[in-house]
C-alpha cells in the first residue's frame, strides 16, 4: 500500500498534478484559479476556462451545459453560462475579462465531460483576454488547494 | 434575551411575501429578479396559480417530456424556467414555497445542490413532524414512497434559490400532459403519475401547512412580512428574465410533421 501511494505521488508529480486526499479532488499546477472554482489556462493572450475537479465533484453529475454565444464579452467574476446537475443550475463565472472566441460544442451532446475530464475535454470556453493584469487576482495551485481545504472544513 | 414580535436577535433577516393565485410565470420572473438583483433573503409563498400551466426546467425538451398534441389541443401554457430539475403541471391546487438566500446567511450549508437540498429536508422535517412519514427521497419530498413536492434550484456566486411546488391537490387529467420522463428517480420504479404522486390535502389542512412552514423558516431567519411592492425597491426596473413562455410555433415544431389525413369518399 505504501509503495503504491509513493508511486501515485511520483506519477502525480511527473504529471504536475497535486492530489490532496481529502475529497480526492485534483488541482493542476500551471493553471490559475478563481474563488468560485473555475480554472484558467493562459497561452499568450488566449485563456481556456472550465470548472475545477472540486467543483464538479460537489455539483454531481452534469446533465446540461448552457454555453454563451461566440463573440460575446465576459467580465471577470461575472456569470457567462451555467451547468445543470441534480435539480440545480449553477452559474459558471469567468476568471478573466475578454471576448469569447470558442465554445466547447462537445458539451451539448456530452455534458458529462465536465465531470470525467474537468481540466481537459471538459473545457467550456476560450477567451481573448483584454487585461492580462487581472490574472494577478487569481490563485495559483497551492493557494487554491488550501482554499478548498478551508472551505470544506467549515462544513 | 428580549425578543420583539416577529424578530429574533442574531438571526439573518428574511422578507416573507404571501401571494394568492399569482400567475406562475409572474412568480418565476419575480424570483429570478430577486435572486439576481437583490441582496436580501426572501421567502415567497404563492397559494395556487390562476390557471393550469406546464413548467419545465432549464434543459427541458418538449418533445421528450410532453404529450404535445394534447398540450396544443387544450392550449396549456408551457413555461421554461431558470432553475434545473423536471417538469410539473401546476394549477390552483399547487402551493409554491420559495427560499432565496445569501449563502453566508445559511452557515453550514455549502452552495451546492446536495447540501442545499439536504438542509431543505431538515426544514420540512420540522413542518411535517408527527403528521406523516415524511422524507426527502432522491431530491423529492415524499410521504412513504409517494411524491408530493418537487424541488429545483439555481445557484449563483453568493446566493441560491430553492423552490418547491407542493401538490396540495391536482386534477388527474392534467397529468396526461406529461410523458413518463427518461430521467426518473429510482424509487419511482416505473410507476405512472397517479401511482407515484399523492395529494397533501389528505394529510393536513392547507392553512396548517403554510403556518408550520413559516414557523420552520423562523428557526433559521428573523422573518418580516412584506407586501409585493417591497420586491420592487431593491431591484430597479432593468432586468430581463430568462424564464419564458414557449410559443405555439415552438411547440408545433417540437411535435414534428403530422400525417395528413385524407378523406375517403363512400
Short mmCIF file of C-alpha atoms in Angstrom, two decimals:
data_model
loop_
_atom_site.label_atom_id
_atom_site.label_comp_id
_atom_site.label_asym_id
_atom_site.label_seq_id
_atom_site.Cartn_x
_atom_site.Cartn_y
_atom_site.Cartn_z
CA UNK A 1 0.00 0.00 0.00
CA UNK A 2 2.77 2.41 0.99
CA UNK A 3 4.70 1.71 -2.22
CA UNK A 4 1.53 2.24 -4.27
CA UNK A 5 0.98 5.60 -2.62
CA UNK A 6 4.60 6.54 -3.29
CA UNK A 7 4.21 5.55 -6.96
CA UNK A 8 1.00 7.59 -7.19
CA UNK A 9 2.70 10.57 -5.62
CA UNK A 10 5.65 10.36 -8.07
CA UNK A 11 3.29 9.93 -11.02
CA UNK A 12 1.28 12.92 -9.85
CA UNK A 13 4.45 14.97 -9.58
CA UNK A 14 5.52 13.98 -13.13
CA UNK A 15 2.10 14.88 -14.48
CA UNK A 16 2.13 18.15 -12.49
CA UNK A 17 -0.98 17.19 -10.59
CA UNK A 18 -1.33 17.82 -6.87
CA UNK A 19 -3.58 15.32 -5.21
CA UNK A 20 -4.91 16.13 -1.81
CA UNK A 21 -6.62 13.15 -0.36
CA UNK A 22 -9.47 14.95 1.36
CA UNK A 23 -12.26 14.57 -1.22
CA UNK A 24 -9.68 13.32 -3.72
CA UNK A 25 -10.05 16.43 -5.92
CA UNK A 26 -7.17 17.18 -8.26
CA UNK A 27 -5.52 20.55 -8.87
CA UNK A 28 -3.26 21.21 -11.86
CA UNK A 29 -0.08 23.12 -11.12
CA UNK A 30 0.20 25.52 -14.06
CA UNK A 31 -3.37 26.80 -14.02
CA UNK A 32 -4.88 29.79 -12.25
CA UNK A 33 -7.99 29.53 -10.10
CA UNK A 34 -10.95 31.70 -9.10
CA UNK A 35 -12.63 31.51 -5.69
CA UNK A 36 -15.82 30.44 -7.48
CA UNK A 37 -13.98 27.26 -8.58
CA UNK A 38 -13.19 27.96 -12.22
CA UNK A 39 -9.74 27.39 -13.70
CA UNK A 40 -8.00 29.26 -16.48
CA UNK A 41 -5.13 28.13 -18.69
CA UNK A 42 -3.26 31.03 -20.24
CA UNK A 43 -1.43 30.83 -23.55
CA UNK A 44 -0.31 34.27 -24.66
CA UNK A 45 -3.47 36.35 -24.82
CA UNK A 46 -5.73 33.30 -25.01
CA UNK A 47 -7.47 31.87 -21.95
CA UNK A 48 -9.16 28.47 -21.77
CA UNK A 49 -11.71 28.23 -18.97
CA UNK A 50 -13.51 25.42 -17.18
CA UNK A 51 -14.65 24.34 -13.72
CA UNK A 52 -12.37 22.54 -11.31
CA UNK A 53 -12.39 18.94 -10.15
CA UNK A 54 -13.53 20.21 -6.73
CA UNK A 55 -16.49 21.95 -8.33
CA UNK A 56 -17.60 19.03 -10.48
CA UNK A 57 -17.31 16.69 -7.52
CA UNK A 58 -19.53 18.91 -5.37
CA UNK A 59 -22.03 19.58 -8.15
CA UNK A 60 -22.74 15.96 -9.04
CA UNK A 61 -23.48 14.54 -12.48
CA UNK A 62 -23.72 17.36 -15.01
CA UNK A 63 -26.63 16.80 -17.41
CA UNK A 64 -26.64 20.08 -19.31
CA UNK A 65 -24.27 22.96 -20.02
CA UNK A 66 -25.56 26.38 -21.05
CA UNK A 67 -22.92 27.89 -23.32
CA UNK A 68 -22.53 31.53 -24.35
CA UNK A 69 -22.50 32.65 -27.97
CA UNK A 70 -19.14 33.12 -29.66
CA UNK A 71 -18.35 36.82 -29.81
CA UNK A 72 -19.97 37.88 -26.51
CA UNK A 73 -17.88 39.69 -23.94
CA UNK A 74 -17.24 38.24 -20.50
CA UNK A 75 -16.24 40.11 -17.36
CA UNK A 76 -14.05 38.85 -14.53
CA UNK A 77 -16.21 37.35 -11.74
CA UNK A 78 -19.40 37.62 -13.81
CA UNK A 79 -21.50 34.69 -14.93
CA UNK A 80 -21.27 33.62 -18.59
CA UNK A 81 -23.11 30.33 -18.54
CA UNK A 82 -24.38 27.57 -16.30
CA UNK A 83 -24.26 23.84 -15.66
CA UNK A 84 -27.21 21.74 -14.57
CA UNK A 85 -26.75 18.93 -12.07
CA UNK A 86 -29.14 17.20 -9.69
CA UNK A 87 -32.02 19.70 -9.78
CA UNK A 88 -29.90 22.84 -9.94
CA UNK A 89 -28.46 25.30 -12.40
CA UNK A 90 -25.13 26.64 -11.16
CA UNK A 91 -23.53 29.72 -12.64
CA UNK A 92 -20.14 29.43 -14.26
CA UNK A 93 -18.20 32.67 -13.79
CA UNK A 94 -15.34 33.97 -15.89
CA UNK A 95 -11.94 34.30 -14.18
CA UNK A 96 -10.91 36.92 -16.75
CA UNK A 97 -12.47 39.63 -18.95
CA UNK A 98 -12.43 39.45 -22.73
CA UNK A 99 -14.25 38.13 -25.79
CA UNK A 100 -15.44 34.56 -26.24
CA UNK A 101 -13.68 33.15 -29.32
CA UNK A 102 -14.65 29.49 -29.00
CA UNK A 103 -17.07 27.34 -27.01
CA UNK A 104 -16.84 23.61 -26.42
CA UNK A 105 -19.72 22.36 -28.58
CA UNK A 106 -19.00 18.78 -27.46
CA UNK A 107 -20.61 19.66 -24.14
CA UNK A 108 -24.00 19.98 -25.82
CA UNK A 109 -24.08 16.27 -26.57
CA UNK A 110 -21.70 15.12 -23.80
CA UNK A 111 -22.15 17.33 -20.72
CA UNK A 112 -20.62 14.60 -18.53
CA UNK A 113 -17.19 15.55 -19.92
CA UNK A 114 -17.24 18.27 -17.26
CA UNK A 115 -17.23 15.51 -14.64
CA UNK A 116 -14.92 12.99 -16.29
CA UNK A 117 -12.33 15.44 -17.65
CA UNK A 118 -12.76 18.84 -15.99
CA UNK A 119 -9.32 20.16 -16.99
CA UNK A 120 -9.07 18.65 -20.49
CA UNK A 121 -12.02 17.57 -22.62
CA UNK A 122 -14.48 19.33 -20.27
CA UNK A 123 -13.16 22.85 -21.02
CA UNK A 124 -16.04 25.28 -21.52
CA UNK A 125 -14.93 28.46 -23.33
CA UNK A 126 -11.88 30.13 -24.82
CA UNK A 127 -11.47 33.86 -24.33
CA UNK A 128 -9.27 36.50 -25.91
CA UNK A 129 -8.26 38.44 -22.80
CA UNK A 130 -8.40 42.20 -22.74
CA UNK A 131 -6.50 42.70 -19.49
CA UNK A 132 -3.85 40.15 -18.56
CA UNK A 133 -3.28 42.08 -15.33
CA UNK A 134 -6.48 40.52 -13.97
CA UNK A 135 -4.61 37.22 -13.62
CA UNK A 136 -2.92 38.62 -10.51
CA UNK A 137 -6.25 38.43 -8.66
CA UNK A 138 -6.42 34.66 -9.20
CA UNK A 139 -4.95 31.90 -7.05
CA UNK A 140 -2.15 29.55 -8.01
CA UNK A 141 -2.50 25.80 -7.47
CA UNK A 142 -1.16 25.77 -3.91
CA UNK A 143 -3.34 28.69 -2.85
CA UNK A 144 -6.39 27.08 -4.45
CA UNK A 145 -5.71 23.75 -2.76
CA UNK A 146 -5.58 25.47 0.61
CA UNK A 147 -8.70 27.49 -0.23
CA UNK A 148 -10.66 24.29 -0.96
CA UNK A 149 -9.46 22.63 2.24
CA UNK A 150 -10.52 25.64 4.30
CA UNK A 151 -13.89 25.84 2.58
CA UNK A 152 -14.64 22.17 3.09
CA UNK A 153 -13.51 22.24 6.71
CA UNK A 154 -16.15 24.86 7.54
CA UNK A 155 -18.97 22.48 6.66
CA UNK B 1 -32.88 37.85 25.70
CA UNK B 2 -35.53 40.37 24.65
CA UNK B 3 -37.46 39.26 21.59
CA UNK B 4 -39.59 41.61 19.57
CA UNK B 5 -42.62 40.18 17.88
CA UNK B 6 -41.57 38.73 14.51
CA UNK B 7 -37.86 39.37 15.20
CA UNK B 8 -35.24 37.09 16.66
CA UNK B 9 -31.98 38.66 17.74
CA UNK B 10 -28.92 37.37 15.90
CA UNK B 11 -30.71 35.63 13.03
CA UNK B 12 -30.40 36.97 9.48
CA UNK B 13 -33.42 38.83 8.15
CA UNK B 14 -35.77 37.20 5.66
CA UNK B 15 -38.62 39.02 3.91
CA UNK B 16 -41.75 36.90 3.58
CA UNK B 17 -44.11 37.64 0.69
CA UNK B 18 -47.52 35.95 0.66
CA UNK B 19 -49.22 35.66 -2.71
CA UNK B 20 -52.53 34.14 -3.70
CA UNK B 21 -53.26 32.77 -7.18
CA UNK B 22 -50.43 34.81 -8.69
CA UNK B 23 -49.71 33.50 -12.20
CA UNK B 24 -46.73 31.15 -12.09
CA UNK B 25 -44.92 32.99 -14.89
CA UNK B 26 -45.12 36.24 -12.91
CA UNK B 27 -43.90 34.41 -9.78
CA UNK B 28 -40.92 32.92 -11.63
CA UNK B 29 -39.98 36.28 -13.14
CA UNK B 30 -40.10 37.81 -9.66
CA UNK B 31 -37.94 35.03 -8.21
CA UNK B 32 -35.34 35.25 -10.94
CA UNK B 33 -35.12 39.01 -10.46
CA UNK B 34 -34.77 38.74 -6.69
CA UNK B 35 -32.08 36.06 -6.99
CA UNK B 36 -30.01 38.11 -9.41
CA UNK B 37 -30.65 41.67 -8.30
CA UNK B 38 -31.46 41.68 -4.59
CA UNK B 39 -29.07 41.17 -1.69
CA UNK B 40 -31.83 40.30 0.80
CA UNK B 41 -33.17 36.88 1.80
CA UNK B 42 -36.70 36.18 0.58
CA UNK B 43 -39.39 33.61 1.24
CA UNK B 44 -42.25 33.58 -1.23
CA UNK B 45 -45.39 31.56 -0.64
CA UNK B 46 -47.90 31.53 -3.50
CA UNK B 47 -51.12 29.78 -2.63
CA UNK B 48 -52.00 28.38 -6.03
CA UNK B 49 -51.62 29.76 -9.52
CA UNK B 50 -54.50 31.23 -11.52
CA UNK B 51 -54.73 28.81 -14.47
CA UNK B 52 -53.09 25.45 -15.20
CA UNK B 53 -49.64 25.60 -16.73
CA UNK B 54 -46.76 23.28 -17.52
CA UNK B 55 -43.38 24.32 -16.16
CA UNK B 56 -40.18 22.69 -17.46
CA UNK B 57 -36.63 23.04 -16.12
CA UNK B 58 -33.89 24.90 -17.96
CA UNK B 59 -32.89 21.98 -20.16
CA UNK B 60 -36.33 20.55 -20.74
CA UNK B 61 -37.22 19.42 -24.27
CA UNK B 62 -40.96 19.44 -25.05
CA UNK B 63 -40.68 16.52 -27.48
CA UNK B 64 -39.24 14.31 -24.71
CA UNK B 65 -41.35 15.49 -21.79
CA UNK B 66 -44.78 16.46 -23.06
CA UNK B 67 -47.72 14.97 -24.90
CA UNK B 68 -47.54 17.97 -27.22
CA UNK B 69 -50.66 17.13 -29.20
CA UNK B 70 -52.79 17.30 -26.05
CA UNK B 71 -51.00 20.41 -24.83
CA UNK B 72 -51.69 22.23 -28.10
CA UNK B 73 -55.27 20.99 -28.30
CA UNK B 74 -56.03 22.23 -24.77
CA UNK B 75 -53.90 25.37 -25.20
CA UNK B 76 -52.00 24.81 -21.97
CA UNK B 77 -49.20 27.37 -21.48
CA UNK B 78 -45.71 25.84 -21.36
CA UNK B 79 -43.02 27.71 -19.44
CA UNK B 80 -39.29 27.06 -19.36
CA UNK B 81 -37.92 28.23 -16.00
CA UNK B 82 -34.47 29.36 -14.93
CA UNK B 83 -33.86 26.56 -12.44
CA UNK B 84 -32.90 22.95 -13.09
CA UNK B 85 -34.99 19.88 -12.47
CA UNK B 86 -38.03 18.31 -14.05
CA UNK B 87 -41.48 19.10 -15.41
CA UNK B 88 -44.62 19.84 -13.43
CA UNK B 89 -48.23 20.69 -14.17
CA UNK B 90 -49.38 23.41 -11.80
CA UNK B 91 -52.79 24.90 -11.06
CA UNK B 92 -54.89 26.34 -8.23
CA UNK B 93 -54.18 23.18 -6.21
CA UNK B 94 -50.41 23.78 -6.17
CA UNK B 95 -48.79 25.59 -3.25
CA UNK B 96 -45.42 27.18 -4.06
CA UNK B 97 -42.77 27.83 -1.44
CA UNK B 98 -39.54 29.54 -2.42
CA UNK B 99 -36.43 30.39 -0.42
CA UNK B 100 -33.86 32.83 -1.83
CA UNK B 101 -30.80 33.10 0.42
CA UNK B 102 -27.39 34.67 0.68
CA UNK B 103 -25.04 31.72 1.08
CA UNK B 104 -23.36 33.37 4.08
CA UNK B 105 -26.69 33.67 5.91
CA UNK B 106 -27.10 29.89 5.97
CA UNK B 107 -23.84 28.82 7.61
CA UNK B 108 -23.09 25.11 7.44
CA UNK B 109 -24.75 24.85 4.02
CA UNK B 110 -22.38 24.83 1.06
CA UNK B 111 -23.71 26.50 -2.11
CA UNK B 112 -24.04 23.18 -3.93
CA UNK B 113 -27.20 21.28 -4.87
CA UNK B 114 -26.95 18.35 -2.46
CA UNK B 115 -26.06 20.49 0.54
CA UNK B 116 -28.96 22.89 -0.07
CA UNK B 117 -31.35 20.03 -0.73
CA UNK B 118 -30.31 18.29 2.49
CA UNK B 119 -30.87 21.48 4.51
CA UNK B 120 -34.31 21.90 2.97
CA UNK B 121 -35.10 18.35 4.07
CA UNK B 122 -34.32 19.32 7.67
CA UNK B 123 -36.55 22.38 7.41
CA UNK B 124 -39.53 20.45 6.08
CA UNK B 125 -38.91 17.67 8.58
CA UNK B 126 -39.96 20.24 11.17
CA UNK B 127 -43.08 21.09 9.17
CA UNK B 128 -44.30 17.51 8.87
CA UNK B 129 -43.12 16.20 12.22
CA UNK B 130 -45.75 13.92 13.69
CA UNK B 131 -48.01 14.26 10.67
CA UNK B 132 -46.88 11.67 8.17
CA UNK B 133 -43.95 9.54 7.07
CA UNK B 134 -42.15 12.49 5.51
CA UNK B 135 -38.79 12.03 3.81
CA UNK B 136 -36.51 13.77 1.41
CA UNK B 137 -36.02 10.98 -1.10
CA UNK B 138 -33.74 11.41 -4.11
CA UNK B 139 -34.47 15.16 -4.18
CA UNK B 140 -38.26 14.79 -3.84
CA UNK B 141 -40.46 15.32 -0.79
CA UNK B 142 -42.44 12.14 -0.18
CA UNK B 143 -44.92 10.61 2.22
CA UNK B 144 -43.85 6.99 2.24
CA UNK B 145 -42.91 6.38 -1.37
CA UNK B 146 -45.31 8.89 -2.91
CA UNK B 147 -44.12 12.29 -4.07
CA UNK B 148 -45.98 15.41 -3.04
CA UNK B 149 -43.31 18.07 -3.55
CA UNK B 150 -40.87 18.69 -6.40
CA UNK B 151 -37.77 20.82 -6.00
CA UNK B 152 -35.47 22.89 -8.14
CA UNK B 153 -32.59 25.27 -7.53
CA UNK B 154 -30.39 27.89 -9.06
CA UNK B 155 -27.04 28.79 -7.58
CA UNK B 156 -25.09 32.00 -8.25
CA UNK B 157 -21.76 33.08 -6.83
CA UNK B 158 -23.13 34.32 -3.50
CA UNK B 159 -26.82 33.36 -3.45
CA UNK B 160 -29.09 30.48 -4.15
CA UNK B 161 -32.77 29.73 -4.64
CA UNK B 162 -34.57 26.58 -3.63
CA UNK B 163 -38.18 26.43 -4.77
CA UNK B 164 -40.79 23.77 -4.37
CA UNK B 165 -44.16 23.04 -5.93
CA UNK B 166 -46.36 21.20 -3.44
CA UNK B 167 -49.23 19.06 -4.70
CA UNK B 168 -51.96 20.22 -2.40
CA UNK B 169 -54.45 18.88 -4.89
CA UNK B 170 -54.31 18.11 -8.58
CA UNK B 171 -56.58 17.18 -11.46
CA UNK B 172 -55.74 13.69 -12.70
CA UNK B 173 -56.49 14.70 -16.26
CA UNK B 174 -53.66 17.25 -16.16
CA UNK B 175 -51.10 14.52 -15.57
CA UNK B 176 -51.92 13.22 -19.04
CA UNK B 177 -49.99 16.17 -20.50
CA UNK B 178 -46.74 14.69 -19.20
CA UNK B 179 -44.82 11.78 -20.66
CA UNK B 180 -43.01 9.36 -18.40
CA UNK B 181 -39.61 11.11 -18.05
CA UNK B 182 -36.45 9.32 -19.20
CA UNK B 183 -34.62 10.62 -16.14
CA UNK B 184 -36.59 9.48 -13.12
CA UNK B 185 -35.65 8.69 -9.52
CA UNK B 186 -35.06 5.03 -8.73
CA UNK B 187 -37.77 4.91 -6.11
CA UNK B 188 -40.34 5.75 -8.79
CA UNK B 189 -39.93 2.18 -10.07
CA UNK B 190 -41.61 2.98 -13.39
CA UNK B 191 -44.90 3.86 -11.76
CA UNK B 192 -47.27 6.05 -13.75
CA UNK B 193 -48.03 9.57 -12.47
CA UNK B 194 -51.13 8.71 -10.48
CA UNK B 195 -49.39 5.84 -8.69
CA UNK B 196 -46.29 7.89 -8.00
CA UNK B 197 -47.71 11.12 -6.54
CA UNK B 198 -50.12 11.92 -3.72
CA UNK B 199 -52.20 14.86 -2.51
CA UNK B 200 -51.15 16.82 0.56
CA UNK B 201 -54.77 17.60 1.39
CA UNK B 202 -55.12 14.03 2.63
CA UNK B 203 -52.59 14.73 5.38
CA UNK B 204 -53.07 18.22 6.82
CA UNK B 205 -55.11 21.43 6.34
CA UNK B 206 -53.72 23.97 3.89
CA UNK B 207 -53.52 26.74 6.48
CA UNK B 208 -51.64 24.45 8.87
CA UNK B 209 -49.06 23.68 6.21
CA UNK B 210 -48.40 27.33 5.46
CA UNK B 211 -48.30 28.25 9.15
CA UNK B 212 -45.89 25.42 10.02
CA UNK B 213 -43.68 26.29 7.05
CA UNK B 214 -43.43 29.87 8.24
CA UNK B 215 -42.57 28.66 11.76
CA UNK B 216 -39.85 26.36 10.39
CA UNK B 217 -38.32 29.23 8.41
CA UNK B 218 -38.33 31.31 11.60
CA UNK B 219 -35.93 28.86 13.25
CA UNK B 220 -33.28 29.95 10.74
CA UNK B 221 -34.25 33.55 9.99
CA UNK B 222 -35.83 36.61 11.52
CA UNK B 223 -38.92 36.75 9.32
CA UNK B 224 -40.58 40.01 8.34
CA UNK B 225 -43.87 40.07 6.44
CA UNK B 226 -43.71 42.42 3.46
CA UNK B 227 -46.01 43.12 0.55
CA UNK B 228 -45.30 42.68 -3.15
CA UNK B 229 -44.32 46.33 -3.57
CA UNK B 230 -41.29 45.67 -1.34
CA UNK B 231 -39.85 43.43 -4.07
CA UNK B 232 -39.57 46.38 -6.44
CA UNK B 233 -37.44 48.60 -4.25
CA UNK B 234 -34.03 46.97 -4.19
CA UNK B 235 -34.00 45.80 -7.78
CA UNK B 236 -34.99 48.62 -10.05
CA UNK B 237 -36.54 48.06 -13.46
CA UNK B 238 -33.65 46.84 -15.60
CA UNK B 239 -33.79 43.06 -15.55
CA UNK B 240 -34.62 40.66 -18.37
CA UNK B 241 -35.51 37.20 -17.03
CA UNK B 242 -34.56 34.04 -18.89
CA UNK B 243 -37.77 32.28 -17.77
CA UNK B 244 -40.19 32.40 -20.70
CA UNK B 245 -43.36 31.13 -22.25
CA UNK B 246 -42.79 28.81 -25.19
CA UNK B 247 -44.57 29.89 -28.36
CA UNK B 248 -47.17 27.83 -30.21
CA UNK B 249 -44.73 27.66 -33.10
CA UNK B 250 -42.01 26.17 -30.91
CA UNK B 251 -44.39 23.50 -29.65
CA UNK B 252 -45.60 22.70 -33.16
CA UNK B 253 -42.00 22.36 -34.33
CA UNK B 254 -41.28 20.05 -31.41
CA UNK B 255 -44.27 17.95 -32.36
CA UNK B 256 -42.79 17.44 -35.80
CA UNK B 257 -44.64 16.74 -39.08
CA UNK B 258 -48.05 15.15 -38.63
CA UNK B 259 -49.54 12.62 -41.12
CA UNK B 260 -52.03 14.22 -43.44
CA UNK B 261 -55.49 12.73 -43.06
CA UNK B 262 -57.08 12.13 -46.43
CA UNK B 263 -60.82 11.77 -46.50
CA UNK B 264 -62.22 8.68 -48.18
CA UNK B 265 -65.46 9.03 -50.11
CA UNK B 266 -68.01 6.34 -49.67
#
